[in-house]
Amino acid sequence: MKRNDLVKRLGNLGFPLMEVTEESDANLTLAELVKSRDLRFWEGFPTVLVFSAEMGMFDYEKTESRLKGSFDKLDFGLLVAMSLALYKALDLKFSWTDKLYSSLNNEGRRQFDVYFNAFRSGENLHLRHRLMSSQRLKTTFNSYFLQKQSSMKDLLSTKEELGFEQALSQVLAPKQKELFLKKLKSEKLTKTEKEYFSRVVKKKVLALANTQLHQLAQRLLR
């Protein structure tokens, strides 16, 4: 991947070296970031990782599968271990970190402890043959992460809204959905709309609200 293309992808995933609006493949971007061996990009790895994981776009195995060389895979494991150590050192907790830690091999877990101690003591970190400043990593992460926190909340909220809209469209016809939302927002309905809502829409909504039906549906989806 060309450097400019990688810069654009990183901008979309929390490390805005330049402004872009293109959609990114998080796993491909993280893999290309690893292969770049560019220390400035590597310093942004924890930010890109946390943003991708929080948005549900990161998969350890898929990212690793895009790395063919053994050294690239080794660097990837070390960068993940370093990122997890940084989050812990900054006392940040995420729902996915325990699972990600379990994906590390024995060397990665050993290096996690080494990196965590380095962050606590302010010493430099060794990622194989590269030397990285623990203080610079902290500063870079805090700088970008604090900026991206509000963006992540907005994106997650949008994602939830889209899921709600999609689910609503599957059980209600367009006009029924329109009336449902108008009623939800306490907007005024015409006489005809009130009658239709009471006769058709309300019955569907009551069925959806049935606790036993909801429990049975959940069992079918397991």
Short mmCIF file of N, CA, C and O in Angstrom, two decimals, residues 165-211:
data_model
loop_
_atom_site.label_atom_id
_atom_site.label_comp_id
_atom_site.label_asym_id
_atom_site.label_seq_id
_atom_site.Cartn_x
_atom_site.Cartn_y
_atom_site.Cartn_z
N GLU A 165 -33.83 1.52 13.28
CA GLU A 165 -34.60 1.81 12.07
C GLU A 165 -34.78 0.55 11.23
O GLU A 165 -35.86 0.28 10.70
N GLN A 166 -33.72 -0.24 11.11
CA GLN A 166 -33.78 -1.46 10.32
C GLN A 166 -34.76 -2.46 10.93
O GLN A 166 -35.56 -3.09 10.23
N ALA A 167 -34.69 -2.62 12.26
CA ALA A 167 -35.59 -3.55 12.94
C ALA A 167 -37.04 -3.10 12.80
O ALA A 167 -37.94 -3.92 12.57
N LEU A 168 -37.27 -1.81 12.91
CA LEU A 168 -38.62 -1.26 12.79
C LEU A 168 -39.18 -1.50 11.39
O LEU A 168 -40.35 -1.85 11.23
N SER A 169 -38.32 -1.36 10.39
CA SER A 169 -38.76 -1.55 9.00
C SER A 169 -39.13 -3.00 8.70
O SER A 169 -39.88 -3.28 7.76
N GLN A 170 -38.57 -3.93 9.49
CA GLN A 170 -38.84 -5.34 9.26
C GLN A 170 -40.20 -5.78 9.80
O GLN A 170 -40.76 -6.79 9.37
N VAL A 171 -40.75 -5.02 10.75
CA VAL A 171 -42.03 -5.43 11.36
C VAL A 171 -43.18 -4.49 11.03
O VAL A 171 -44.34 -4.85 11.18
N LEU A 172 -42.85 -3.28 10.57
CA LEU A 172 -43.90 -2.32 10.24
C LEU A 172 -43.76 -1.83 8.80
O LEU A 172 -42.65 -1.60 8.32
N ALA A 173 -44.88 -1.68 8.13
CA ALA A 173 -44.89 -1.11 6.78
C ALA A 173 -44.50 0.37 6.89
O ALA A 173 -44.61 0.96 7.98
N PRO A 174 -44.03 0.98 5.79
CA PRO A 174 -43.59 2.38 5.84
C PRO A 174 -44.57 3.33 6.52
O PRO A 174 -44.17 4.15 7.37
N LYS A 175 -45.85 3.26 6.17
CA LYS A 175 -46.84 4.15 6.77
C LYS A 175 -47.03 3.84 8.25
O LYS A 175 -47.17 4.76 9.08
N GLN A 176 -47.00 2.55 8.60
CA GLN A 176 -47.14 2.15 10.00
C GLN A 176 -45.97 2.65 10.81
O GLN A 176 -46.12 3.13 11.95
N LYS A 177 -44.78 2.56 10.24
CA LYS A 177 -43.56 3.04 10.90
C LYS A 177 -43.65 4.55 11.13
O LYS A 177 -43.28 5.05 12.20
N GLU A 178 -44.15 5.25 10.14
CA GLU A 178 -44.29 6.71 10.23
C GLU A 178 -45.23 7.10 11.37
O GLU A 178 -44.92 7.98 12.17
N LEU A 179 -46.34 6.39 11.48
CA LEU A 179 -47.30 6.67 12.55
C LEU A 179 -46.73 6.31 13.92
O LEU A 179 -46.95 7.02 14.91
N PHE A 180 -46.01 5.21 13.98
CA PHE A 180 -45.39 4.77 15.22
C PHE A 180 -44.43 5.85 15.74
O PHE A 180 -44.45 6.21 16.92
N LEU A 181 -43.60 6.38 14.85
CA LEU A 181 -42.62 7.40 15.24
C LEU A 181 -43.30 8.72 15.61
O LEU A 181 -42.87 9.40 16.54
N LYS A 182 -44.38 9.06 14.89
CA LYS A 182 -45.11 10.28 15.22
C LYS A 182 -45.73 10.16 16.61
O LYS A 182 -45.70 11.11 17.41
N LYS A 183 -46.28 9.00 16.91
CA LYS A 183 -46.88 8.76 18.23
C LYS A 183 -45.81 8.81 19.31
O LYS A 183 -46.03 9.36 20.40
N LEU A 184 -44.66 8.24 19.00
CA LEU A 184 -43.54 8.20 19.94
C LEU A 184 -43.06 9.62 20.27
O LEU A 184 -42.66 9.91 21.40
N LYS A 185 -43.10 10.50 19.27
CA LYS A 185 -42.66 11.88 19.45
C LYS A 185 -43.78 12.80 19.92
O LYS A 185 -43.59 14.02 19.99
N SER A 186 -44.94 12.20 20.21
CA SER A 186 -46.11 12.96 20.68
C SER A 186 -46.57 14.00 19.66
O SER A 186 -47.06 15.09 20.02
N GLU A 187 -46.40 13.67 18.38
CA GLU A 187 -46.87 14.57 17.33
C GLU A 187 -48.36 14.34 17.10
O GLU A 187 -48.88 13.25 17.31
N LYS A 188 -49.04 15.38 16.63
CA LYS A 188 -50.49 15.31 16.43
C LYS A 188 -50.84 14.43 15.23
O LYS A 188 -50.25 14.53 14.17
N LEU A 189 -51.82 13.52 15.44
CA LEU A 189 -52.30 12.65 14.38
C LEU A 189 -53.67 13.11 13.91
O LEU A 189 -54.47 13.62 14.69
N THR A 190 -53.93 12.91 12.63
CA THR A 190 -55.26 13.22 12.11
C THR A 190 -56.23 12.16 12.62
O THR A 190 -55.83 11.12 13.15
N LYS A 191 -57.52 12.40 12.43
CA LYS A 191 -58.54 11.44 12.86
C LYS A 191 -58.33 10.08 12.18
O LYS A 191 -58.42 9.03 12.83
N THR A 192 -58.07 10.13 10.87
CA THR A 192 -57.85 8.89 10.11
C THR A 192 -56.62 8.15 10.62
O THR A 192 -56.63 6.92 10.76
N GLU A 193 -55.55 8.92 10.90
CA GLU A 193 -54.31 8.31 11.40
C GLU A 193 -54.53 7.69 12.77
O GLU A 193 -54.01 6.60 13.06
N LYS A 194 -55.28 8.36 13.62
CA LYS A 194 -55.57 7.82 14.96
C LYS A 194 -56.31 6.49 14.86
O LYS A 194 -56.01 5.53 15.58
N GLU A 195 -57.30 6.45 13.98
CA GLU A 195 -58.09 5.24 13.80
C GLU A 195 -57.22 4.09 13.28
O GLU A 195 -57.33 2.96 13.76
N TYR A 196 -56.39 4.40 12.30
CA TYR A 196 -55.52 3.37 11.72
C TYR A 196 -54.49 2.89 12.75
O TYR A 196 -54.20 1.70 12.84
N PHE A 197 -53.97 3.83 13.52
CA PHE A 197 -53.00 3.47 14.55
C PHE A 197 -53.62 2.52 15.57
O PHE A 197 -53.04 1.50 15.94
N SER A 198 -54.82 2.86 16.01
CA SER A 198 -55.51 2.06 17.02
C SER A 198 -55.90 0.68 16.48
O SER A 198 -55.81 -0.33 17.18
N ARG A 199 -56.33 0.66 15.20
CA ARG A 199 -56.83 -0.58 14.61
C ARG A 199 -55.72 -1.54 14.17
O ARG A 199 -55.85 -2.76 14.27
N VAL A 200 -54.58 -1.01 13.71
CA VAL A 200 -53.53 -1.85 13.12
C VAL A 200 -52.18 -1.77 13.86
O VAL A 200 -51.66 -2.76 14.35
N VAL A 201 -51.64 -0.55 13.93
CA VAL A 201 -50.29 -0.38 14.47
C VAL A 201 -50.20 -0.76 15.93
O VAL A 201 -49.27 -1.46 16.35
N LYS A 202 -51.15 -0.33 16.71
CA LYS A 202 -51.13 -0.60 18.15
C LYS A 202 -51.11 -2.09 18.44
O LYS A 202 -50.41 -2.56 19.35
N LYS A 203 -51.85 -2.88 17.65
CA LYS A 203 -51.90 -4.33 17.85
C LYS A 203 -50.52 -4.96 17.61
O LYS A 203 -50.09 -5.86 18.32
N LYS A 204 -49.83 -4.48 16.56
CA LYS A 204 -48.49 -5.00 16.27
C LYS A 204 -47.50 -4.64 17.38
O LYS A 204 -46.67 -5.46 17.79
N VAL A 205 -47.62 -3.41 17.86
CA VAL A 205 -46.72 -2.95 18.92
C VAL A 205 -46.95 -3.74 20.20
O VAL A 205 -46.01 -4.11 20.91
N LEU A 206 -48.21 -4.01 20.52
CA LEU A 206 -48.54 -4.79 21.71
C LEU A 206 -47.98 -6.21 21.61
O LEU A 206 -47.50 -6.78 22.59
N ALA A 207 -48.02 -6.77 20.39
CA ALA A 207 -47.46 -8.10 20.17
C ALA A 207 -45.95 -8.08 20.39
O ALA A 207 -45.37 -8.98 21.02
N LEU A 208 -45.29 -7.03 19.91
CA LEU A 208 -43.84 -6.91 20.08
C LEU A 208 -43.47 -6.73 21.55
O LEU A 208 -42.39 -7.14 21.98
N ALA A 209 -44.36 -6.11 22.30
CA ALA A 209 -44.09 -5.84 23.71
C ALA A 209 -44.38 -7.04 24.61
O ALA A 209 -44.05 -7.02 25.80
N ASN A 210 -44.95 -8.09 24.04
CA ASN A 210 -45.28 -9.28 24.82
C ASN A 210 -44.00 -9.95 25.33
O ASN A 210 -43.13 -10.35 24.55
N THR A 211 -43.88 -10.06 26.62
CA THR A 211 -42.65 -10.59 27.25
C THR A 211 -42.36 -12.03 26.84
O THR A 211 -41.22 -12.38 26.53
#
